[in-house]
XYZ file of N, CA and C in Angstrom:
702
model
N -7.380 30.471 0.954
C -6.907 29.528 1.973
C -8.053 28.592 2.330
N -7.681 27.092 2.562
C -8.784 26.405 2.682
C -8.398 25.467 3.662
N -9.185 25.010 4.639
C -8.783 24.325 5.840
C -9.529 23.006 5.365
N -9.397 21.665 5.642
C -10.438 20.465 5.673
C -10.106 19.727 6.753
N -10.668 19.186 7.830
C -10.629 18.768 8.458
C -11.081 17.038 8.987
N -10.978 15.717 8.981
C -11.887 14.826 8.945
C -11.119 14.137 10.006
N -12.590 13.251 10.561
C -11.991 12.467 12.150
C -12.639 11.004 11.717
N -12.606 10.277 11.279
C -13.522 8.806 11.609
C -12.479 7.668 12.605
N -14.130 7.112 12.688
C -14.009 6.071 13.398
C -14.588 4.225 12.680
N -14.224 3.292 12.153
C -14.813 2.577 11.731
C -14.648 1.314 12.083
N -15.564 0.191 12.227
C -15.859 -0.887 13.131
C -16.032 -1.572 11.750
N -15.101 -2.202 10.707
C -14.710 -2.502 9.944
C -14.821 -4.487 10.090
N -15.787 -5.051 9.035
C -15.817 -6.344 9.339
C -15.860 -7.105 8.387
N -15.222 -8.255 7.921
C -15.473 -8.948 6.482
C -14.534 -8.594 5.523
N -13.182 -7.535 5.698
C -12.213 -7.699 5.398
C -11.481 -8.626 4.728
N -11.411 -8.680 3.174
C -10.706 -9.449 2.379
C -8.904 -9.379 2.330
N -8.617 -10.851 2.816
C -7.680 -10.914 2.653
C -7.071 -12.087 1.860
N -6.209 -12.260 1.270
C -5.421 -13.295 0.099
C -4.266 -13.895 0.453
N -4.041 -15.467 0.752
C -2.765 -15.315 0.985
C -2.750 -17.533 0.613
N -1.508 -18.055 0.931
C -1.602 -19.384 0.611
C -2.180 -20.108 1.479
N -3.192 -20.863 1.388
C -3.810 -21.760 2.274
C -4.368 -23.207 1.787
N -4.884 -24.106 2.756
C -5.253 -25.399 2.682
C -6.616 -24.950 2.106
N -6.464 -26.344 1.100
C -8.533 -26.226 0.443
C -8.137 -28.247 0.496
N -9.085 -28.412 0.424
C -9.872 -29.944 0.295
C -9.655 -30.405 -0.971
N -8.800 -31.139 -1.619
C -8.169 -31.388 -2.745
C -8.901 -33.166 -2.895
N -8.957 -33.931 -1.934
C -9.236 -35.076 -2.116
C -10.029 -35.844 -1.226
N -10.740 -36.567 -1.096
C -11.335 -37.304 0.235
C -10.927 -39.282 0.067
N -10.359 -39.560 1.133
C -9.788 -41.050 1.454
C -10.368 -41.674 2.620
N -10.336 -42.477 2.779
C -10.818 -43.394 4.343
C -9.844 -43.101 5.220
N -8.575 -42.043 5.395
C -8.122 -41.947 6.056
C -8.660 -40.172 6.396
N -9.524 -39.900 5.854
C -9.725 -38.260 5.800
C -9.407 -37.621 4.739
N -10.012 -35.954 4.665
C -9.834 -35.110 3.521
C -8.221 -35.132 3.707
N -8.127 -34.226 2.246
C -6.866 -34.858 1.856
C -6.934 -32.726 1.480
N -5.871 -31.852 1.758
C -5.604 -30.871 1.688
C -4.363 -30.657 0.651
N -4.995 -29.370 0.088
C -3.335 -29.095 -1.149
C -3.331 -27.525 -0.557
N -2.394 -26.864 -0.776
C -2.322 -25.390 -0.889
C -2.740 -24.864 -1.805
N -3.446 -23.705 -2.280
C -4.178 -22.882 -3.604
C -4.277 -21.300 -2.474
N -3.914 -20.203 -3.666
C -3.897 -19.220 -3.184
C -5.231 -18.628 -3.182
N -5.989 -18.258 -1.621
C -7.127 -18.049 -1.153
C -7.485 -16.857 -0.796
N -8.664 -16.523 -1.011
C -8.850 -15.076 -0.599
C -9.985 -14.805 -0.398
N -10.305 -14.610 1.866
C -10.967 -15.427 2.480
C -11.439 -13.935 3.034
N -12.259 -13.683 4.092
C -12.601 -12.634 5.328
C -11.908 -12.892 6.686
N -11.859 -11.462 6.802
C -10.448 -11.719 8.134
C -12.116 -11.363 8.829
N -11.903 -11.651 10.327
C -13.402 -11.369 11.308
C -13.395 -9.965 11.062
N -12.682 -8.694 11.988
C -12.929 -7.736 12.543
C -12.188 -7.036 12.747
N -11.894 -5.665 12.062
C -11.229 -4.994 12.600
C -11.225 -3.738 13.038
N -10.726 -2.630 13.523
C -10.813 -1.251 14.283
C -10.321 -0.031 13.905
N -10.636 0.943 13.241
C -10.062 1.912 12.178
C -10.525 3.045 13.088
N -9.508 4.016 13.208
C -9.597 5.195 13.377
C -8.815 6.321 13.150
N -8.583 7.565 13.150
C -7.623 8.739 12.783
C -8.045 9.741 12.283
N -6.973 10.764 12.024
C -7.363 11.497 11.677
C -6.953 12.497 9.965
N -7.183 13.265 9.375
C -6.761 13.360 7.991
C -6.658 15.421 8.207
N -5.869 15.940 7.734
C -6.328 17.245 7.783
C -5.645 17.686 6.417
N -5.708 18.181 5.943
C -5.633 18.899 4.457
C -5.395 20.711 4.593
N -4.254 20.981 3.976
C -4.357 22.633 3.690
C -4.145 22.891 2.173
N -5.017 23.811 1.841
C -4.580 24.677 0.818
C -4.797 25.816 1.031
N -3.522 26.802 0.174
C -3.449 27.765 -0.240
C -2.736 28.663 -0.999
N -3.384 29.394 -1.645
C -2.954 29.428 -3.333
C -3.025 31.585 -2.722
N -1.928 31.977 -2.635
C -1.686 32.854 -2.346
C -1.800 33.529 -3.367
N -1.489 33.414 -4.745
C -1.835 34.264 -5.969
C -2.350 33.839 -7.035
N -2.871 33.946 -7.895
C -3.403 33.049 -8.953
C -2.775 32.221 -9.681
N -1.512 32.228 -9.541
C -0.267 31.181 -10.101
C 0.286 30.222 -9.178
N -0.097 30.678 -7.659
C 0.467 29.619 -7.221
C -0.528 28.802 -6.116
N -0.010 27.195 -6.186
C -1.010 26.493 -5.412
C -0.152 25.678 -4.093
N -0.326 25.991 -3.196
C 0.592 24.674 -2.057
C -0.263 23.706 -1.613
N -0.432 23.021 -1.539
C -1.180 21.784 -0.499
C -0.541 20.884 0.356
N -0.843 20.673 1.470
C -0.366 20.029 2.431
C -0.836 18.669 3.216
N -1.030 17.509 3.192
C -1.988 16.544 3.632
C -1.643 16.102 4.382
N -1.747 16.034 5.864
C -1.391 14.931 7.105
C -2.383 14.413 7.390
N -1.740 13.097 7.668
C -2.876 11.659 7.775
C -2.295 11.071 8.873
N -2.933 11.105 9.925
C -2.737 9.619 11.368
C -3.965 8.925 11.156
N -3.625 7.331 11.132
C -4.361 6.182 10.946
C -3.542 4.979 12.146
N -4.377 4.623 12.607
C -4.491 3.749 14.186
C -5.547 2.693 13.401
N -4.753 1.200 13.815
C -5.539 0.235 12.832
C -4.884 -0.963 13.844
N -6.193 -2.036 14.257
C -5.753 -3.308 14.264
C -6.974 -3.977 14.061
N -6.657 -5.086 13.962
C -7.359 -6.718 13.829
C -8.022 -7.276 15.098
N -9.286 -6.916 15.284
C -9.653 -7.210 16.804
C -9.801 -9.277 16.392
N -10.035 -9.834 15.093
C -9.788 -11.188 15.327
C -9.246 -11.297 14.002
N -7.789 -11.811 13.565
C -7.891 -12.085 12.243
C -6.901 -13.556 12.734
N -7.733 -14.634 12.370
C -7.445 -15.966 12.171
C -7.449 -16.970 11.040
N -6.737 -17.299 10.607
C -6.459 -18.290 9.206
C -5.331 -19.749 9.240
N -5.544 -20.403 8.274
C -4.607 -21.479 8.127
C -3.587 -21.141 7.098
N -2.254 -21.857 7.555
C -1.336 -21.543 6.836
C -0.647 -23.164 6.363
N -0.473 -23.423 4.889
C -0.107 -24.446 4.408
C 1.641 -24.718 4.477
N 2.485 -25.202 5.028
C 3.378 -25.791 4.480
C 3.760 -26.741 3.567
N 4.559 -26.948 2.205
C 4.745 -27.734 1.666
C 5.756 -28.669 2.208
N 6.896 -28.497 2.849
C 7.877 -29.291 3.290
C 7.716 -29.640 4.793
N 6.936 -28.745 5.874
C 6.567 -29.679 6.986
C 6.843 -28.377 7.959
N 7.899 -27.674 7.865
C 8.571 -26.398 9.432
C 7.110 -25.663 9.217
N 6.919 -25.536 10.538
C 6.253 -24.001 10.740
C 6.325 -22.926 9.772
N 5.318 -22.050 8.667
C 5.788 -20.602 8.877
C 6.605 -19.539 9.493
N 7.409 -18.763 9.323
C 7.990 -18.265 10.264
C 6.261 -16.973 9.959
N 6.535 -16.953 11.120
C 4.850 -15.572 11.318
C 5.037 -15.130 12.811
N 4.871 -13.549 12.558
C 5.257 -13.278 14.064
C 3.569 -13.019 14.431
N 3.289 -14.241 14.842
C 1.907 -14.271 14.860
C 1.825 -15.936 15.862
N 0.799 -16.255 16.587
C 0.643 -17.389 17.418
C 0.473 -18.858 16.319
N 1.545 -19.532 15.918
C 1.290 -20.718 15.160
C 0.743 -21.942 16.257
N 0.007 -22.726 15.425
C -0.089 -24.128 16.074
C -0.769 -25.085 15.093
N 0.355 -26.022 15.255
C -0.157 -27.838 14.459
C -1.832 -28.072 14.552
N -2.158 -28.488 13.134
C -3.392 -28.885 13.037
C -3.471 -30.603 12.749
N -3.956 -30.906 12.787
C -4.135 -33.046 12.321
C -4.657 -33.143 11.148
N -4.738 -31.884 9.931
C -5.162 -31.918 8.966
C -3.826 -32.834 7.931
N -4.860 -33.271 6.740
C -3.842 -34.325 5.928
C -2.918 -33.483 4.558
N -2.133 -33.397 4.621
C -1.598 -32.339 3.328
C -1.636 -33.358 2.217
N -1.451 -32.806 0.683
C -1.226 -33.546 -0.303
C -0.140 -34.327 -0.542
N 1.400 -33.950 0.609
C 2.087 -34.671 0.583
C 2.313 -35.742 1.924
N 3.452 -36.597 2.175
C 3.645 -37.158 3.796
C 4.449 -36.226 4.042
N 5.094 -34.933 3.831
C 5.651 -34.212 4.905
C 5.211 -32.819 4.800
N 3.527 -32.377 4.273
C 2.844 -31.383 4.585
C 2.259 -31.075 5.302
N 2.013 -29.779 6.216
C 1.623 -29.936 6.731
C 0.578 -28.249 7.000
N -0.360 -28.422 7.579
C -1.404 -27.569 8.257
C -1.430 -26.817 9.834
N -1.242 -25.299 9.410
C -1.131 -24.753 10.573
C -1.831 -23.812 10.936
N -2.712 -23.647 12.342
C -3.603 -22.843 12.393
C -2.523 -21.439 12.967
N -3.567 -20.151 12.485
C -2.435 -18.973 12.765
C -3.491 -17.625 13.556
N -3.090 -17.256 14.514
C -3.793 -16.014 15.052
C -3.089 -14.856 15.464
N -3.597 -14.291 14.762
C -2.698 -12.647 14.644
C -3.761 -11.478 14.883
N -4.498 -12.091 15.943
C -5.701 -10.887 16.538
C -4.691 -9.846 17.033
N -5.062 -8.434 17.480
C -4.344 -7.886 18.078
C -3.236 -7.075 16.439
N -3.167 -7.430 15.905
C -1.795 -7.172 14.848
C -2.347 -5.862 13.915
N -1.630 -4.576 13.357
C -1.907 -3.604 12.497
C -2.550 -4.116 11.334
N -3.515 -3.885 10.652
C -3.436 -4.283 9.313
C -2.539 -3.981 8.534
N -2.559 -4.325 7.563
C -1.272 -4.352 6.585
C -1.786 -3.526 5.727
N -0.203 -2.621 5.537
C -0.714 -1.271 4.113
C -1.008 -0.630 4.761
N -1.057 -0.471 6.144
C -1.663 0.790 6.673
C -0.435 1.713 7.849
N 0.231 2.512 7.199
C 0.661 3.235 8.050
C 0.381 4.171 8.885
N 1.050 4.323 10.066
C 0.551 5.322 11.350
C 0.106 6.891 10.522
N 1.468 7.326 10.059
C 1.749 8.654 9.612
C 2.065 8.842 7.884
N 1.119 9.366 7.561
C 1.021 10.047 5.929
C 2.037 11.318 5.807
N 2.407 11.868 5.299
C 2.539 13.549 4.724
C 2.663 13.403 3.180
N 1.826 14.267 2.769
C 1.657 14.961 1.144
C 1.731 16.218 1.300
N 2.885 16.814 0.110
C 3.046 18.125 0.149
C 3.319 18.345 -1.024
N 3.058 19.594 -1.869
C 2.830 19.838 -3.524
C 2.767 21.483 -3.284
N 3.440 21.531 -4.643
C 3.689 23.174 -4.922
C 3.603 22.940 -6.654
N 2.876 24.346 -7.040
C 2.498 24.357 -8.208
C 2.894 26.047 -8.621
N 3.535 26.295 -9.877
C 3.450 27.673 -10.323
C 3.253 27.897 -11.809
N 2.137 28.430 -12.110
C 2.055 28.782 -13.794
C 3.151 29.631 -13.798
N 3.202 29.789 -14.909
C 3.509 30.967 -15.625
C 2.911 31.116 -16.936
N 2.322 32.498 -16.965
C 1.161 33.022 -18.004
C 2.122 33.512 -19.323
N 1.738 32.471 -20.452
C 3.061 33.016 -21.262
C 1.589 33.623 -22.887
N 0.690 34.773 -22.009
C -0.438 34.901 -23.142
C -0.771 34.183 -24.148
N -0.866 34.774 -25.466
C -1.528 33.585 -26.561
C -0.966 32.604 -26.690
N 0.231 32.249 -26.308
C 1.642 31.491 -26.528
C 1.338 30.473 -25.634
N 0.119 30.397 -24.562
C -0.088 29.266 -23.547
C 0.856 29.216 -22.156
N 0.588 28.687 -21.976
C 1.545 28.779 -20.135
C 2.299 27.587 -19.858
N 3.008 27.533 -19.264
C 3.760 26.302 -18.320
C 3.648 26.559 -17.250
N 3.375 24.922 -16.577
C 3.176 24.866 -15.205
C 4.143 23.797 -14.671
N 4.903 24.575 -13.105
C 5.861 23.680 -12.968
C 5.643 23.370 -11.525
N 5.633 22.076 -11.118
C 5.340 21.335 -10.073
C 6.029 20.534 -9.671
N 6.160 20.020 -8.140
C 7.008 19.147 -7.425
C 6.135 18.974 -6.381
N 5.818 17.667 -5.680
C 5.317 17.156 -4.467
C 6.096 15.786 -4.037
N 5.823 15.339 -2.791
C 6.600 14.436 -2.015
C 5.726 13.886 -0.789
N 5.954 12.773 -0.714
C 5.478 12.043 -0.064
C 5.920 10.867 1.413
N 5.631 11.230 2.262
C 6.015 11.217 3.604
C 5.340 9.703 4.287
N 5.974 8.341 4.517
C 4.642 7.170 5.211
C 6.121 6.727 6.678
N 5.095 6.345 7.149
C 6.028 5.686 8.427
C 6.275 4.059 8.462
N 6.558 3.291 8.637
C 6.569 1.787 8.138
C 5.369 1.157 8.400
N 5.232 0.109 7.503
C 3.593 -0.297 7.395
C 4.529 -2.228 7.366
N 3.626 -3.232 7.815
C 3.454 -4.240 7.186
C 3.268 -4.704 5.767
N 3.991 -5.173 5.433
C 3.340 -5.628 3.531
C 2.634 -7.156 3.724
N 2.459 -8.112 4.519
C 1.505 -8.989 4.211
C 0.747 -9.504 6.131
N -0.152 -10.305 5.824
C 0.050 -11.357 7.102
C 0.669 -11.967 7.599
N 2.251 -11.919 6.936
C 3.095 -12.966 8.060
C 3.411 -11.785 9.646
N 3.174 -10.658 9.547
C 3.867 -9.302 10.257
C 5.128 -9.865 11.093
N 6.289 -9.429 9.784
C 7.791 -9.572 10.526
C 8.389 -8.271 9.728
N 9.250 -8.602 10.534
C 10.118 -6.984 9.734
C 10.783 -7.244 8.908
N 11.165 -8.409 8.266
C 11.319 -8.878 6.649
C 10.667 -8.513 5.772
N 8.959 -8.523 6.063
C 8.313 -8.200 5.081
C 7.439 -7.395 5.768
N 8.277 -6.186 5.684
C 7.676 -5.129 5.990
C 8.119 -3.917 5.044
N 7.563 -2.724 4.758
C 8.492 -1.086 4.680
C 8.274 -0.331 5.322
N 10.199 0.080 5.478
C 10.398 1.257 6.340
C 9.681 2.438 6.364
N 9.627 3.435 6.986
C 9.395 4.917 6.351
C 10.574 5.170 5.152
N 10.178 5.973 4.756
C 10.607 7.086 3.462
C 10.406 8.153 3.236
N 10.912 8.603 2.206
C 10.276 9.704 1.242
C 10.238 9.718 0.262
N 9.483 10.079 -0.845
C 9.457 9.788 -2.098
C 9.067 10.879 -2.920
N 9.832 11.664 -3.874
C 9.277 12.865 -4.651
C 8.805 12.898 -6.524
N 8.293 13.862 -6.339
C 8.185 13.549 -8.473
C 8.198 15.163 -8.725
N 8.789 15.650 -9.349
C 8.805 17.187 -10.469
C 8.313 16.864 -12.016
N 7.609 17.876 -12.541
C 7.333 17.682 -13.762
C 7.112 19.319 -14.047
N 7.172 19.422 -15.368
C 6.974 20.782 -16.369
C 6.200 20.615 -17.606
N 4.967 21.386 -17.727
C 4.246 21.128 -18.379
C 3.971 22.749 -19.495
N 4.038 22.033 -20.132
C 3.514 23.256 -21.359
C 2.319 22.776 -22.055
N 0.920 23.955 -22.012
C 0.084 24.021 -22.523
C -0.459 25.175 -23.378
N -0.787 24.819 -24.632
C -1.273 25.898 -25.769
C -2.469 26.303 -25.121
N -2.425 27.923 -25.899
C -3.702 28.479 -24.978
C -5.223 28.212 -25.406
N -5.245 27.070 -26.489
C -6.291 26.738 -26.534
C -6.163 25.718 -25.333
N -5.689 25.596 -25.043
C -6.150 24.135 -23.848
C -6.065 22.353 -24.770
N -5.790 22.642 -25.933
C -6.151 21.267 -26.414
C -5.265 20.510 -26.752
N -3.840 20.998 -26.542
C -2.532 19.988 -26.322
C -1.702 20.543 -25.053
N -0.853 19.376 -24.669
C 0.030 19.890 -23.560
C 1.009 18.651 -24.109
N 2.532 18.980 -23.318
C 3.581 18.180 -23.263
C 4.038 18.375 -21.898
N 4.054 17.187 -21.694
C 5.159 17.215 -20.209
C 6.262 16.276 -20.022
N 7.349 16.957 -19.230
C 8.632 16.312 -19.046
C 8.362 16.128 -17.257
N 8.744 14.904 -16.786
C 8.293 14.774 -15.769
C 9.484 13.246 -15.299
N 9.635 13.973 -14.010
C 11.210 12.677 -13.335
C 9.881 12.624 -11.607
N 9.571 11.189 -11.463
C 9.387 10.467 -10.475
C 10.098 9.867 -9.487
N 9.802 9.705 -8.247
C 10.876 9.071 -7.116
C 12.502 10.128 -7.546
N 12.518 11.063 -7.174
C 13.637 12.100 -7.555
C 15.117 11.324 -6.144
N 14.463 10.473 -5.431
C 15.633 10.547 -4.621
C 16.126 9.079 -4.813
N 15.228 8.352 -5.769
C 15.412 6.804 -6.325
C 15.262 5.804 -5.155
N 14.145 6.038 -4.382
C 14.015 5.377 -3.055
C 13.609 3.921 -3.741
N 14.345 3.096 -2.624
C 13.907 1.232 -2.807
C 12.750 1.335 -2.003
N 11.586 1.046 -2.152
C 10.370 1.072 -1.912
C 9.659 -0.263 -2.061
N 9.176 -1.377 -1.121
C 8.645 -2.509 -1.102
C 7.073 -2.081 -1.684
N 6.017 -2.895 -2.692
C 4.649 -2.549 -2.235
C 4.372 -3.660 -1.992
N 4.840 -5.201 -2.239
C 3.911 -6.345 -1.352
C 5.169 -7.313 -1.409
N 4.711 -8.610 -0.428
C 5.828 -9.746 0.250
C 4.597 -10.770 0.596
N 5.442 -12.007 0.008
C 5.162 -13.274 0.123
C 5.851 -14.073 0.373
N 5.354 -14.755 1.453
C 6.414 -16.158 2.070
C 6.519 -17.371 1.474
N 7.584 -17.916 1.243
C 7.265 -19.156 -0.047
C 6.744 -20.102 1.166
N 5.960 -21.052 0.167
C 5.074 -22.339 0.919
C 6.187 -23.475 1.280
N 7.430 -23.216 0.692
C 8.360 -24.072 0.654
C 9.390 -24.322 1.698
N 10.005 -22.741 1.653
C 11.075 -22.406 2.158
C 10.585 -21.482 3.007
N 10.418 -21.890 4.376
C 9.761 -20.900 5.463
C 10.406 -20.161 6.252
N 10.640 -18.929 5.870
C 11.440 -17.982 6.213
C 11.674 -16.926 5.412
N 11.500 -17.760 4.117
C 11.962 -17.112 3.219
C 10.975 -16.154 2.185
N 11.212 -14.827 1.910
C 10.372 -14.215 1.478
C 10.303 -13.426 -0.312
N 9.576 -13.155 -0.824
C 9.822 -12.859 -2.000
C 9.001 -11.345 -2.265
N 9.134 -9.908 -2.771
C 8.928 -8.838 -2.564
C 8.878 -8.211 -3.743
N 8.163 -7.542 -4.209
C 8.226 -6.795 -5.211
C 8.270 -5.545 -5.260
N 8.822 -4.808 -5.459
C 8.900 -3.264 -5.729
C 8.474 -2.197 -6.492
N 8.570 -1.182 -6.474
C 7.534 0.421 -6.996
C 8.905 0.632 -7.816
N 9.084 1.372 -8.998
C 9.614 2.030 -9.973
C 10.450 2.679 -9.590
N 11.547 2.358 -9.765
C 12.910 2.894 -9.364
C 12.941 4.797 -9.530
N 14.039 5.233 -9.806
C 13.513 6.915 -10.534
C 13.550 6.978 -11.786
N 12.457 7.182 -12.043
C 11.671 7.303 -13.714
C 11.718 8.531 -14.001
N 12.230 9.085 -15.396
C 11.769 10.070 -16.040
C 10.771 9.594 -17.655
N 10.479 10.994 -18.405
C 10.178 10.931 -19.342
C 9.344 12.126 -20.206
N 8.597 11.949 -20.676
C 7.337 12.870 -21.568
C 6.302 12.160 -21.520
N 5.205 13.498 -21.669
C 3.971 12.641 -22.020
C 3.001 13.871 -22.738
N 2.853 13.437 -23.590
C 1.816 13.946 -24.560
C 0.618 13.933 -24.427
N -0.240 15.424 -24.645
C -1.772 14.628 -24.027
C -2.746 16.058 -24.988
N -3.820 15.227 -25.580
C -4.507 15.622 -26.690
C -6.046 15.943 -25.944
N -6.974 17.408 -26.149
C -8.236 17.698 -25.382
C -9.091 17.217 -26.847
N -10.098 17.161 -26.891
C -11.272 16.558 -28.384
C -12.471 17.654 -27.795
């Protein structure tokens, strides 16, 4: 049985973040002249703390459980940036917008300053759970199989800097089983193995078009996957 325990605290600064913004495309007698290009700038400051605790225990020599709970408490003590429009509306950003007098590359672009101090970072959820179970079975010269299942527990997180609940993910759960057979030399194995067992729709990132402000575009994690996998020791 094994206990782990960890507490931090971190005063986190210089934080890279990526997203569409104004750069200096041209200079005129009427002023710089701004285009949008996707940028990836330092947010000021932000505030990390929580806690992580971990169990194992492997009650017999065949079997292993592990257990991982994670609380994470996270914000942005300043994260400020510009946000480009191509057609002229505001961003939608649940965040403080305001008009800048900057010149866009077009006559109906426009430049908006954005402050979202105070706001979670993004990707970072409150509440983790990891949980995994493992059992050989000793099949002597003949090699063993080992059969496993774990699952995975998050509470809703932000997916970018706009922080709206469009582009955000919910909590979930998410599981994977696999069965593995290994020769008792150790130097081949095969495994049959099914991922996301409950076929959860799962967001991992969201982007607001520069165009159409409101509107968001999202990409997703691997539907439920099975398969094999072959794997060779030298």
């Amino acid at each position: 049985l094994q206990l782990n325990v960890e507490a931090f605290y971190w005063d986190y600064k210089d934080q890279q973040i990526s997203h569409l913004a104004p750069v200096q495309v041209a200079t005129t007698p009427g002023g710089p002249i701004f285009g949008p290009v996707f940028k990836t700038e330092n947010a000021g400051s932000a505030t990390i703390y929580g806690v992580e605790t971990e169990l194992l225990w492997q009650p017999s020599p065949a079997d292993l459980l592990s257990i991982n709970l994670q609380y994470l408490h996270t914000k942005y003590d300043d994260l400020r940036y510009q946000a480009y429009s191509v057609t002229g509306p505001a961003p939608v950003i649940g965040c403080a917008v305001s008009p800048t007098t900057l010149l866009g590359a077009s006559p109906a672009a426009r430049v908006y300053d954005v402050n979202c101090s105070g706001q979670p970072l993004v990707n970072a959820p409150k509440w983790v759970v990891n949980a995994g179970y493992d059992h050989t079975f000793d099949l002597g010269d003949k090699g063993k199989l080992v059969a496993g299942i774990d699952t995975r527990i998050e509470s809703s997180r932000f997916l970018s800097i706009d922080f709206l609940d469009v582009s955000s993910q919910g909590s979930y759960m998410m599981s994977n089983a696999r069965l593995t057979y290994e020769t008792a030399s150790g130097k081949m194995s095969i495994t049959a193995f099914v991922n996301n067992l409950e076929n959860e729709l799962v967001f991992s990132n969201s982007l607001q078009s520069p165009a159409k402000a409101g509107v968001f575009y999202s990409q997703i994690r691997p539907p439920r996957t099975y398969g094999v996998r072959f794997g060779f020791n030298f």
